[in-house]
Amino acid sequence: MSLILLGRHFVTRDYYQWLKERSGVMKMNKGMLVAVGLAALAGCAGKEAVKPHAASATASRSATQASGAGQSSSMQGTGMASANKGPTLNSFPHMVHFRTNSSAIIGVNRKIVKENASYLEAHPNVRVRLEGNTDERGTAQYNMALGWRRADSVKHMLEVLGVSGSQLATISFGKSRPLAMGHNPKAWAINRRVYFNYKYFASK
């Protein structure tokens, strides 16, 4: 490829010929060619100068997106911090119920035990007394033992869920402390329970 010096720039012979044709003069002096060539180069430089603005706009959009992502992460972090505070003492039930002659924790009662476990884990200095109760049917001796089994069943589940045994105490009242005074299946179902007594140790 042959090059021709045009001012301070080397250009190809084809480019040189194109400049001559564009000027409309087949024979022109070197000064005119230099002027036209520099003008053409300036035009090319002007087009290239647009690119930094485009890059700047792209960078600006990226910064905005990064800022938005940062704010989103911050909000998520705040949400997680709030969630880590755990439930409040009055936001969940403090009592579970049982079937006749049973100490098995089933159905919705398992959810209640889990909610109490979450609270106790979030508050390791809180203690609770688990109070086992029965309905009126059967002997006092039998119901006292059944109340203990129910309280111990709840205690065991809490410990499996991660609650420290030092936070838990158990007691049985058998059939001596009924909540419902009726002598029917509805009253019996209410009285077959374990009560999470948080006030017992709080008042000590």
mmCIF file with all atom_site columns, C-alpha atoms in Angstrom:
data_model
loop_
_atom_site.group_PDB
_atom_site.id
_atom_site.type_symbol
_atom_site.label_atom_id
_atom_site.label_alt_id
_atom_site.label_comp_id
_atom_site.label_asym_id
_atom_site.label_entity_id
_atom_site.label_seq_id
_atom_site.pdbx_PDB_ins_code
_atom_site.Cartn_x
_atom_site.Cartn_y
_atom_site.Cartn_z
_atom_site.occupancy
_atom_site.B_iso_or_equiv
_atom_site.pdbx_formal_charge
_atom_site.auth_seq_id
_atom_site.auth_comp_id
_atom_site.auth_asym_id
_atom_site.auth_atom_id
_atom_site.pdbx_PDB_model_num
ATOM 1   C CA . MET A 1 1   ? 0.000   0.000   0.000   1.00 0.00 ? 1   MET A CA 1
ATOM 2   C CA . SER A 1 2   ? 1.442   3.393   -0.986  1.00 0.00 ? 2   SER A CA 1
ATOM 3   C CA . LEU A 1 3   ? 1.032   6.402   1.306   1.00 0.00 ? 3   LEU A CA 1
ATOM 4   C CA . ILE A 1 4   ? 1.100   10.097  0.548   1.00 0.00 ? 4   ILE A CA 1
ATOM 5   C CA . LEU A 1 5   ? 2.116   12.748  3.088   1.00 0.00 ? 5   LEU A CA 1
ATOM 6   C CA . LEU A 1 6   ? -0.773  15.158  3.548   1.00 0.00 ? 6   LEU A CA 1
ATOM 7   C CA . GLY A 1 7   ? 0.266   17.890  5.949   1.00 0.00 ? 7   GLY A CA 1
ATOM 8   C CA . ARG A 1 8   ? 1.389   15.991  9.068   1.00 0.00 ? 8   ARG A CA 1
ATOM 9   C CA . HIS A 1 9   ? -0.592  12.841  8.230   1.00 0.00 ? 9   HIS A CA 1
ATOM 10  C CA . PHE A 1 10  ? 0.019   9.982   5.854   1.00 0.00 ? 10  PHE A CA 1
ATOM 11  C CA . VAL A 1 11  ? -3.000  8.973   3.770   1.00 0.00 ? 11  VAL A CA 1
ATOM 12  C CA . THR A 1 12  ? -3.564  6.247   1.221   1.00 0.00 ? 12  THR A CA 1
ATOM 13  C CA . ARG A 1 13  ? -3.483  7.018   -2.470  1.00 0.00 ? 13  ARG A CA 1
ATOM 14  C CA . ASP A 1 14  ? -7.205  6.179   -2.746  1.00 0.00 ? 14  ASP A CA 1
ATOM 15  C CA . TYR A 1 15  ? -8.034  8.644   0.044   1.00 0.00 ? 15  TYR A CA 1
ATOM 16  C CA . TYR A 1 16  ? -5.879  11.244  -1.662  1.00 0.00 ? 16  TYR A CA 1
ATOM 17  C CA . GLN A 1 17  ? -7.748  10.703  -4.937  1.00 0.00 ? 17  GLN A CA 1
ATOM 18  C CA . TRP A 1 18  ? -11.091 10.968  -3.138  1.00 0.00 ? 18  TRP A CA 1
ATOM 19  C CA . LEU A 1 19  ? -10.072 14.331  -1.692  1.00 0.00 ? 19  LEU A CA 1
ATOM 20  C CA . LYS A 1 20  ? -9.187  15.615  -5.117  1.00 0.00 ? 20  LYS A CA 1
ATOM 21  C CA . GLU A 1 21  ? -12.540 14.554  -6.549  1.00 0.00 ? 21  GLU A CA 1
ATOM 22  C CA . ARG A 1 22  ? -14.453 16.014  -3.597  1.00 0.00 ? 22  ARG A CA 1
ATOM 23  C CA . SER A 1 23  ? -12.778 19.393  -4.078  1.00 0.00 ? 23  SER A CA 1
ATOM 24  C CA . GLY A 1 24  ? -14.137 19.451  -7.621  1.00 0.00 ? 24  GLY A CA 1
ATOM 25  C CA . VAL A 1 25  ? -10.703 20.232  -9.034  1.00 0.00 ? 25  VAL A CA 1
ATOM 26  C CA . MET A 1 26  ? -8.607  17.572  -10.691 1.00 0.00 ? 26  MET A CA 1
ATOM 27  C CA . LYS A 1 27  ? -5.457  19.571  -10.194 1.00 0.00 ? 27  LYS A CA 1
ATOM 28  C CA . MET A 1 28  ? -5.102  21.400  -6.931  1.00 0.00 ? 28  MET A CA 1
ATOM 29  C CA . ASN A 1 29  ? -2.194  22.698  -5.014  1.00 0.00 ? 29  ASN A CA 1
ATOM 30  C CA . LYS A 1 30  ? -0.898  20.991  -1.914  1.00 0.00 ? 30  LYS A CA 1
ATOM 31  C CA . GLY A 1 31  ? -2.206  23.693  0.429   1.00 0.00 ? 31  GLY A CA 1
ATOM 32  C CA . MET A 1 32  ? -5.799  23.111  -0.659  1.00 0.00 ? 32  MET A CA 1
ATOM 33  C CA . LEU A 1 33  ? -5.458  19.345  -0.210  1.00 0.00 ? 33  LEU A CA 1
ATOM 34  C CA . VAL A 1 34  ? -4.095  19.865  3.271   1.00 0.00 ? 34  VAL A CA 1
ATOM 35  C CA . ALA A 1 35  ? -7.034  22.116  4.166   1.00 0.00 ? 35  ALA A CA 1
ATOM 36  C CA . VAL A 1 36  ? -9.624  19.666  2.844   1.00 0.00 ? 36  VAL A CA 1
ATOM 37  C CA . GLY A 1 37  ? -7.848  16.693  4.419   1.00 0.00 ? 37  GLY A CA 1
ATOM 38  C CA . LEU A 1 38  ? -7.666  18.330  7.836   1.00 0.00 ? 38  LEU A CA 1
ATOM 39  C CA . ALA A 1 39  ? -11.323 19.299  7.627   1.00 0.00 ? 39  ALA A CA 1
ATOM 40  C CA . ALA A 1 40  ? -12.225 15.690  6.845   1.00 0.00 ? 40  ALA A CA 1
ATOM 41  C CA . LEU A 1 41  ? -10.085 14.443  9.725   1.00 0.00 ? 41  LEU A CA 1
ATOM 42  C CA . ALA A 1 42  ? -11.717 16.983  12.046  1.00 0.00 ? 42  ALA A CA 1
ATOM 43  C CA . GLY A 1 43  ? -15.127 15.646  10.970  1.00 0.00 ? 43  GLY A CA 1
ATOM 44  C CA . CYS A 1 44  ? -14.073 12.106  11.833  1.00 0.00 ? 44  CYS A CA 1
ATOM 45  C CA . ALA A 1 45  ? -12.734 13.278  15.199  1.00 0.00 ? 45  ALA A CA 1
ATOM 46  C CA . GLY A 1 46  ? -16.044 15.015  15.885  1.00 0.00 ? 46  GLY A CA 1
ATOM 47  C CA . LYS A 1 47  ? -17.922 11.764  15.329  1.00 0.00 ? 47  LYS A CA 1
ATOM 48  C CA . GLU A 1 48  ? -15.563 9.892   17.624  1.00 0.00 ? 48  GLU A CA 1
ATOM 49  C CA . ALA A 1 49  ? -15.990 12.557  20.329  1.00 0.00 ? 49  ALA A CA 1
ATOM 50  C CA . VAL A 1 50  ? -19.581 11.464  20.807  1.00 0.00 ? 50  VAL A CA 1
ATOM 51  C CA . LYS A 1 51  ? -18.444 8.132   22.239  1.00 0.00 ? 51  LYS A CA 1
ATOM 52  C CA . PRO A 1 52  ? -17.216 9.470   25.616  1.00 0.00 ? 52  PRO A CA 1
ATOM 53  C CA . HIS A 1 53  ? -20.680 10.971  26.198  1.00 0.00 ? 53  HIS A CA 1
ATOM 54  C CA . ALA A 1 54  ? -22.281 7.607   25.458  1.00 0.00 ? 54  ALA A CA 1
ATOM 55  C CA . ALA A 1 55  ? -19.845 5.935   27.820  1.00 0.00 ? 55  ALA A CA 1
ATOM 56  C CA . SER A 1 56  ? -20.639 8.541   30.451  1.00 0.00 ? 56  SER A CA 1
ATOM 57  C CA . ALA A 1 57  ? -24.361 7.904   30.077  1.00 0.00 ? 57  ALA A CA 1
ATOM 58  C CA . THR A 1 58  ? -23.773 4.157   30.352  1.00 0.00 ? 58  THR A CA 1
ATOM 59  C CA . ALA A 1 59  ? -21.687 4.665   33.474  1.00 0.00 ? 59  ALA A CA 1
ATOM 60  C CA . SER A 1 60  ? -24.396 6.874   34.933  1.00 0.00 ? 60  SER A CA 1
ATOM 61  C CA . ARG A 1 61  ? -27.042 4.214   34.303  1.00 0.00 ? 61  ARG A CA 1
ATOM 62  C CA . SER A 1 62  ? -24.798 1.575   35.879  1.00 0.00 ? 62  SER A CA 1
ATOM 63  C CA . ALA A 1 63  ? -24.252 3.758   38.929  1.00 0.00 ? 63  ALA A CA 1
ATOM 64  C CA . THR A 1 64  ? -28.002 4.296   39.270  1.00 0.00 ? 64  THR A CA 1
ATOM 65  C CA . GLN A 1 65  ? -28.650 0.575   39.016  1.00 0.00 ? 65  GLN A CA 1
ATOM 66  C CA . ALA A 1 66  ? -25.935 -0.160  41.569  1.00 0.00 ? 66  ALA A CA 1
ATOM 67  C CA . SER A 1 67  ? -27.404 2.456   43.895  1.00 0.00 ? 67  SER A CA 1
ATOM 68  C CA . GLY A 1 68  ? -30.849 0.912   43.535  1.00 0.00 ? 68  GLY A CA 1
ATOM 69  C CA . ALA A 1 69  ? -29.446 -2.532  44.246  1.00 0.00 ? 69  ALA A CA 1
ATOM 70  C CA . GLY A 1 70  ? -27.683 -1.170  47.319  1.00 0.00 ? 70  GLY A CA 1
ATOM 71  C CA . GLN A 1 71  ? -30.886 0.363   48.635  1.00 0.00 ? 71  GLN A CA 1
ATOM 72  C CA . SER A 1 72  ? -32.726 -2.897  47.991  1.00 0.00 ? 72  SER A CA 1
ATOM 73  C CA . SER A 1 73  ? -30.065 -4.858  49.879  1.00 0.00 ? 73  SER A CA 1
ATOM 74  C CA . SER A 1 74  ? -30.248 -2.341  52.709  1.00 0.00 ? 74  SER A CA 1
ATOM 75  C CA . MET A 1 75  ? -34.017 -2.727  52.935  1.00 0.00 ? 75  MET A CA 1
ATOM 76  C CA . GLN A 1 76  ? -33.699 -6.497  52.918  1.00 0.00 ? 76  GLN A CA 1
ATOM 77  C CA . GLY A 1 77  ? -31.091 -6.281  55.657  1.00 0.00 ? 77  GLY A CA 1
ATOM 78  C CA . THR A 1 78  ? -33.433 -4.126  57.718  1.00 0.00 ? 78  THR A CA 1
ATOM 79  C CA . GLY A 1 79  ? -36.225 -6.626  57.191  1.00 0.00 ? 79  GLY A CA 1
ATOM 80  C CA . MET A 1 80  ? -33.969 -9.458  58.317  1.00 0.00 ? 80  MET A CA 1
ATOM 81  C CA . ALA A 1 81  ? -32.904 -7.505  61.387  1.00 0.00 ? 81  ALA A CA 1
ATOM 82  C CA . SER A 1 82  ? -36.555 -6.988  62.320  1.00 0.00 ? 82  SER A CA 1
ATOM 83  C CA . ALA A 1 83  ? -37.327 -10.649 61.757  1.00 0.00 ? 83  ALA A CA 1
ATOM 84  C CA . ASN A 1 84  ? -34.437 -11.693 64.011  1.00 0.00 ? 84  ASN A CA 1
ATOM 85  C CA . LYS A 1 85  ? -36.084 -9.991  66.982  1.00 0.00 ? 85  LYS A CA 1
ATOM 86  C CA . GLY A 1 86  ? -38.513 -12.918 67.131  1.00 0.00 ? 86  GLY A CA 1
ATOM 87  C CA . PRO A 1 87  ? -42.102 -13.013 68.416  1.00 0.00 ? 87  PRO A CA 1
ATOM 88  C CA . THR A 1 88  ? -43.337 -11.015 71.374  1.00 0.00 ? 88  THR A CA 1
ATOM 89  C CA . LEU A 1 89  ? -44.730 -12.806 74.423  1.00 0.00 ? 89  LEU A CA 1
ATOM 90  C CA . ASN A 1 90  ? -48.339 -11.961 73.610  1.00 0.00 ? 90  ASN A CA 1
ATOM 91  C CA . SER A 1 91  ? -48.184 -12.841 69.912  1.00 0.00 ? 91  SER A CA 1
ATOM 92  C CA . PHE A 1 92  ? -48.763 -16.603 70.302  1.00 0.00 ? 92  PHE A CA 1
ATOM 93  C CA . PRO A 1 93  ? -50.837 -18.987 72.492  1.00 0.00 ? 93  PRO A CA 1
ATOM 94  C CA . HIS A 1 94  ? -49.499 -20.250 75.820  1.00 0.00 ? 94  HIS A CA 1
ATOM 95  C CA . MET A 1 95  ? -51.529 -23.444 75.983  1.00 0.00 ? 95  MET A CA 1
ATOM 96  C CA . VAL A 1 96  ? -51.650 -26.816 74.201  1.00 0.00 ? 96  VAL A CA 1
ATOM 97  C CA . HIS A 1 97  ? -54.360 -29.475 74.461  1.00 0.00 ? 97  HIS A CA 1
ATOM 98  C CA . PHE A 1 98  ? -54.413 -33.274 74.354  1.00 0.00 ? 98  PHE A CA 1
ATOM 99  C CA . ARG A 1 99  ? -56.640 -36.181 73.519  1.00 0.00 ? 99  ARG A CA 1
ATOM 100 C CA . THR A 1 100 ? -58.142 -38.307 76.277  1.00 0.00 ? 100 THR A CA 1
ATOM 101 C CA . ASN A 1 101 ? -55.501 -40.284 78.226  1.00 0.00 ? 101 ASN A CA 1
ATOM 102 C CA . SER A 1 102 ? -52.769 -39.054 75.852  1.00 0.00 ? 102 SER A CA 1
ATOM 103 C CA . SER A 1 103 ? -49.609 -36.986 76.172  1.00 0.00 ? 103 SER A CA 1
ATOM 104 C CA . ALA A 1 104 ? -48.911 -36.848 72.410  1.00 0.00 ? 104 ALA A CA 1
ATOM 105 C CA . ILE A 1 105 ? -48.572 -33.379 70.895  1.00 0.00 ? 105 ILE A CA 1
ATOM 106 C CA . ILE A 1 106 ? -50.455 -33.350 67.585  1.00 0.00 ? 106 ILE A CA 1
ATOM 107 C CA . GLY A 1 107 ? -51.950 -30.992 65.013  1.00 0.00 ? 107 GLY A CA 1
ATOM 108 C CA . VAL A 1 108 ? -52.015 -27.279 65.716  1.00 0.00 ? 108 VAL A CA 1
ATOM 109 C CA . ASN A 1 109 ? -50.511 -27.904 69.157  1.00 0.00 ? 109 ASN A CA 1
ATOM 110 C CA . ARG A 1 110 ? -47.139 -28.628 67.564  1.00 0.00 ? 110 ARG A CA 1
ATOM 111 C CA . LYS A 1 111 ? -47.199 -25.188 65.943  1.00 0.00 ? 111 LYS A CA 1
ATOM 112 C CA . ILE A 1 112 ? -47.937 -23.615 69.322  1.00 0.00 ? 112 ILE A CA 1
ATOM 113 C CA . VAL A 1 113 ? -44.972 -25.396 70.920  1.00 0.00 ? 113 VAL A CA 1
ATOM 114 C CA . LYS A 1 114 ? -42.722 -24.209 68.068  1.00 0.00 ? 114 LYS A CA 1
ATOM 115 C CA . GLU A 1 115 ? -43.848 -20.612 68.563  1.00 0.00 ? 115 GLU A CA 1
ATOM 116 C CA . ASN A 1 116 ? -43.028 -20.818 72.272  1.00 0.00 ? 116 ASN A CA 1
ATOM 117 C CA . ALA A 1 117 ? -39.676 -22.381 71.419  1.00 0.00 ? 117 ALA A CA 1
ATOM 118 C CA . SER A 1 118 ? -38.846 -19.494 69.067  1.00 0.00 ? 118 SER A CA 1
ATOM 119 C CA . TYR A 1 119 ? -39.598 -16.995 71.814  1.00 0.00 ? 119 TYR A CA 1
ATOM 120 C CA . LEU A 1 120 ? -37.528 -18.846 74.418  1.00 0.00 ? 120 LEU A CA 1
ATOM 121 C CA . GLU A 1 121 ? -34.572 -19.190 72.054  1.00 0.00 ? 121 GLU A CA 1
ATOM 122 C CA . ALA A 1 122 ? -34.693 -15.460 71.311  1.00 0.00 ? 122 ALA A CA 1
ATOM 123 C CA . HIS A 1 123 ? -34.834 -14.709 75.059  1.00 0.00 ? 123 HIS A CA 1
ATOM 124 C CA . PRO A 1 124 ? -32.387 -17.095 76.772  1.00 0.00 ? 124 PRO A CA 1
ATOM 125 C CA . ASN A 1 125 ? -32.852 -15.389 80.141  1.00 0.00 ? 125 ASN A CA 1
ATOM 126 C CA . VAL A 1 126 ? -36.602 -16.131 80.213  1.00 0.00 ? 126 VAL A CA 1
ATOM 127 C CA . ARG A 1 127 ? -37.851 -19.185 82.113  1.00 0.00 ? 127 ARG A CA 1
ATOM 128 C CA . VAL A 1 128 ? -41.250 -20.862 81.912  1.00 0.00 ? 128 VAL A CA 1
ATOM 129 C CA . ARG A 1 129 ? -43.115 -23.400 84.053  1.00 0.00 ? 129 ARG A CA 1
ATOM 130 C CA . LEU A 1 130 ? -44.963 -26.081 82.058  1.00 0.00 ? 130 LEU A CA 1
ATOM 131 C CA . GLU A 1 131 ? -48.126 -26.961 84.005  1.00 0.00 ? 131 GLU A CA 1
ATOM 132 C CA . GLY A 1 132 ? -49.744 -30.305 83.150  1.00 0.00 ? 132 GLY A CA 1
ATOM 133 C CA . ASN A 1 133 ? -53.508 -30.722 83.667  1.00 0.00 ? 133 ASN A CA 1
ATOM 134 C CA . THR A 1 134 ? -56.218 -33.324 83.025  1.00 0.00 ? 134 THR A CA 1
ATOM 135 C CA . ASP A 1 135 ? -59.978 -33.533 82.934  1.00 0.00 ? 135 ASP A CA 1
ATOM 136 C CA . GLU A 1 136 ? -62.022 -34.692 85.934  1.00 0.00 ? 136 GLU A CA 1
ATOM 137 C CA . ARG A 1 137 ? -62.409 -38.325 84.954  1.00 0.00 ? 137 ARG A CA 1
ATOM 138 C CA . GLY A 1 138 ? -60.267 -41.001 86.625  1.00 0.00 ? 138 GLY A CA 1
ATOM 139 C CA . THR A 1 139 ? -58.506 -41.148 89.971  1.00 0.00 ? 139 THR A CA 1
ATOM 140 C CA . ALA A 1 140 ? -56.443 -38.322 91.379  1.00 0.00 ? 140 ALA A CA 1
ATOM 141 C CA . GLN A 1 141 ? -53.334 -40.500 91.315  1.00 0.00 ? 141 GLN A CA 1
ATOM 142 C CA . TYR A 1 142 ? -53.788 -41.451 87.656  1.00 0.00 ? 142 TYR A CA 1
ATOM 143 C CA . ASN A 1 143 ? -54.454 -37.865 86.598  1.00 0.00 ? 143 ASN A CA 1
ATOM 144 C CA . MET A 1 144 ? -51.466 -36.533 88.530  1.00 0.00 ? 144 MET A CA 1
ATOM 145 C CA . ALA A 1 145 ? -49.195 -38.927 86.620  1.00 0.00 ? 145 ALA A CA 1
ATOM 146 C CA . LEU A 1 146 ? -50.878 -38.050 83.312  1.00 0.00 ? 146 LEU A CA 1
ATOM 147 C CA . GLY A 1 147 ? -50.342 -34.332 84.002  1.00 0.00 ? 147 GLY A CA 1
ATOM 148 C CA . TRP A 1 148 ? -46.615 -34.997 84.513  1.00 0.00 ? 148 TRP A CA 1
ATOM 149 C CA . ARG A 1 149 ? -46.380 -36.948 81.252  1.00 0.00 ? 149 ARG A CA 1
ATOM 150 C CA . ARG A 1 150 ? -48.003 -34.101 79.363  1.00 0.00 ? 150 ARG A CA 1
ATOM 151 C CA . ALA A 1 151 ? -45.701 -31.475 80.870  1.00 0.00 ? 151 ALA A CA 1
ATOM 152 C CA . ASP A 1 152 ? -42.640 -33.646 80.181  1.00 0.00 ? 152 ASP A CA 1
ATOM 153 C CA . SER A 1 153 ? -43.787 -34.225 76.587  1.00 0.00 ? 153 SER A CA 1
ATOM 154 C CA . VAL A 1 154 ? -43.881 -30.480 75.956  1.00 0.00 ? 154 VAL A CA 1
ATOM 155 C CA . LYS A 1 155 ? -40.531 -29.995 77.674  1.00 0.00 ? 155 LYS A CA 1
ATOM 156 C CA . HIS A 1 156 ? -38.944 -32.672 75.509  1.00 0.00 ? 156 HIS A CA 1
ATOM 157 C CA . MET A 1 157 ? -40.222 -31.107 72.292  1.00 0.00 ? 157 MET A CA 1
ATOM 158 C CA . LEU A 1 158 ? -38.962 -27.674 73.334  1.00 0.00 ? 158 LEU A CA 1
ATOM 159 C CA . GLU A 1 159 ? -35.498 -29.084 74.013  1.00 0.00 ? 159 GLU A CA 1
ATOM 160 C CA . VAL A 1 160 ? -35.466 -30.876 70.660  1.00 0.00 ? 160 VAL A CA 1
ATOM 161 C CA . LEU A 1 161 ? -36.271 -27.505 69.053  1.00 0.00 ? 161 LEU A CA 1
ATOM 162 C CA . GLY A 1 162 ? -33.215 -25.971 70.729  1.00 0.00 ? 162 GLY A CA 1
ATOM 163 C CA . VAL A 1 163 ? -34.504 -24.497 73.994  1.00 0.00 ? 163 VAL A CA 1
ATOM 164 C CA . SER A 1 164 ? -32.147 -24.891 76.961  1.00 0.00 ? 164 SER A CA 1
ATOM 165 C CA . GLY A 1 165 ? -33.402 -27.197 79.693  1.00 0.00 ? 165 GLY A CA 1
ATOM 166 C CA . SER A 1 166 ? -32.362 -24.570 82.242  1.00 0.00 ? 166 SER A CA 1
ATOM 167 C CA . GLN A 1 167 ? -35.212 -22.371 80.968  1.00 0.00 ? 167 GLN A CA 1
ATOM 168 C CA . LEU A 1 168 ? -37.851 -25.036 81.617  1.00 0.00 ? 168 LEU A CA 1
ATOM 169 C CA . ALA A 1 169 ? -39.581 -26.390 84.701  1.00 0.00 ? 169 ALA A CA 1
ATOM 170 C CA . THR A 1 170 ? -42.481 -28.855 84.897  1.00 0.00 ? 170 THR A CA 1
ATOM 171 C CA . ILE A 1 171 ? -45.285 -29.541 87.343  1.00 0.00 ? 171 ILE A CA 1
ATOM 172 C CA . SER A 1 172 ? -48.548 -31.503 87.370  1.00 0.00 ? 172 SER A CA 1
ATOM 173 C CA . PHE A 1 173 ? -51.821 -30.355 88.873  1.00 0.00 ? 173 PHE A CA 1
ATOM 174 C CA . GLY A 1 174 ? -53.726 -33.417 87.687  1.00 0.00 ? 174 GLY A CA 1
ATOM 175 C CA . LYS A 1 175 ? -57.449 -32.688 87.728  1.00 0.00 ? 175 LYS A CA 1
ATOM 176 C CA . SER A 1 176 ? -57.289 -30.173 90.571  1.00 0.00 ? 176 SER A CA 1
ATOM 177 C CA . ARG A 1 177 ? -57.277 -26.980 88.456  1.00 0.00 ? 177 ARG A CA 1
ATOM 178 C CA . PRO A 1 178 ? -59.985 -27.165 85.782  1.00 0.00 ? 178 PRO A CA 1
ATOM 179 C CA . LEU A 1 179 ? -60.492 -24.204 83.461  1.00 0.00 ? 179 LEU A CA 1
ATOM 180 C CA . ALA A 1 180 ? -63.985 -25.264 82.457  1.00 0.00 ? 180 ALA A CA 1
ATOM 181 C CA . MET A 1 181 ? -66.349 -26.280 85.251  1.00 0.00 ? 181 MET A CA 1
ATOM 182 C CA . GLY A 1 182 ? -68.768 -28.341 83.106  1.00 0.00 ? 182 GLY A CA 1
ATOM 183 C CA . HIS A 1 183 ? -69.124 -32.117 83.161  1.00 0.00 ? 183 HIS A CA 1
ATOM 184 C CA . ASN A 1 184 ? -69.216 -32.737 79.408  1.00 0.00 ? 184 ASN A CA 1
ATOM 185 C CA . PRO A 1 185 ? -66.870 -33.489 76.488  1.00 0.00 ? 185 PRO A CA 1
ATOM 186 C CA . LYS A 1 186 ? -66.388 -29.793 75.680  1.00 0.00 ? 186 LYS A CA 1
ATOM 187 C CA . ALA A 1 187 ? -65.256 -28.975 79.202  1.00 0.00 ? 187 ALA A CA 1
ATOM 188 C CA . TRP A 1 188 ? -63.047 -32.052 79.368  1.00 0.00 ? 188 TRP A CA 1
ATOM 189 C CA . ALA A 1 189 ? -61.320 -31.101 76.103  1.00 0.00 ? 189 ALA A CA 1
ATOM 190 C CA . ILE A 1 190 ? -60.512 -27.630 77.492  1.00 0.00 ? 190 ILE A CA 1
ATOM 191 C CA . ASN A 1 191 ? -59.086 -29.066 80.715  1.00 0.00 ? 191 ASN A CA 1
ATOM 192 C CA . ARG A 1 192 ? -56.717 -31.582 79.056  1.00 0.00 ? 192 ARG A CA 1
ATOM 193 C CA . ARG A 1 193 ? -53.845 -29.114 78.661  1.00 0.00 ? 193 ARG A CA 1
ATOM 194 C CA . VAL A 1 194 ? -50.351 -27.877 79.411  1.00 0.00 ? 194 VAL A CA 1
ATOM 195 C CA . TYR A 1 195 ? -50.081 -24.198 80.260  1.00 0.00 ? 195 TYR A CA 1
ATOM 196 C CA . PHE A 1 196 ? -46.889 -22.190 79.567  1.00 0.00 ? 196 PHE A CA 1
ATOM 197 C CA . ASN A 1 197 ? -46.704 -20.095 82.740  1.00 0.00 ? 197 ASN A CA 1
ATOM 198 C CA . TYR A 1 198 ? -44.221 -17.295 82.013  1.00 0.00 ? 198 TYR A CA 1
ATOM 199 C CA . LYS A 1 199 ? -45.432 -15.208 84.933  1.00 0.00 ? 199 LYS A CA 1
ATOM 200 C CA . TYR A 1 200 ? -44.371 -17.759 87.527  1.00 0.00 ? 200 TYR A CA 1
ATOM 201 C CA . PHE A 1 201 ? -40.643 -17.027 87.307  1.00 0.00 ? 201 PHE A CA 1
ATOM 202 C CA . ALA A 1 202 ? -41.126 -13.376 86.308  1.00 0.00 ? 202 ALA A CA 1
ATOM 203 C CA . SER A 1 203 ? -42.743 -12.739 89.671  1.00 0.00 ? 203 SER A CA 1
ATOM 204 C CA . LYS A 1 204 ? -39.904 -14.352 91.634  1.00 0.00 ? 204 LYS A CA 1
#
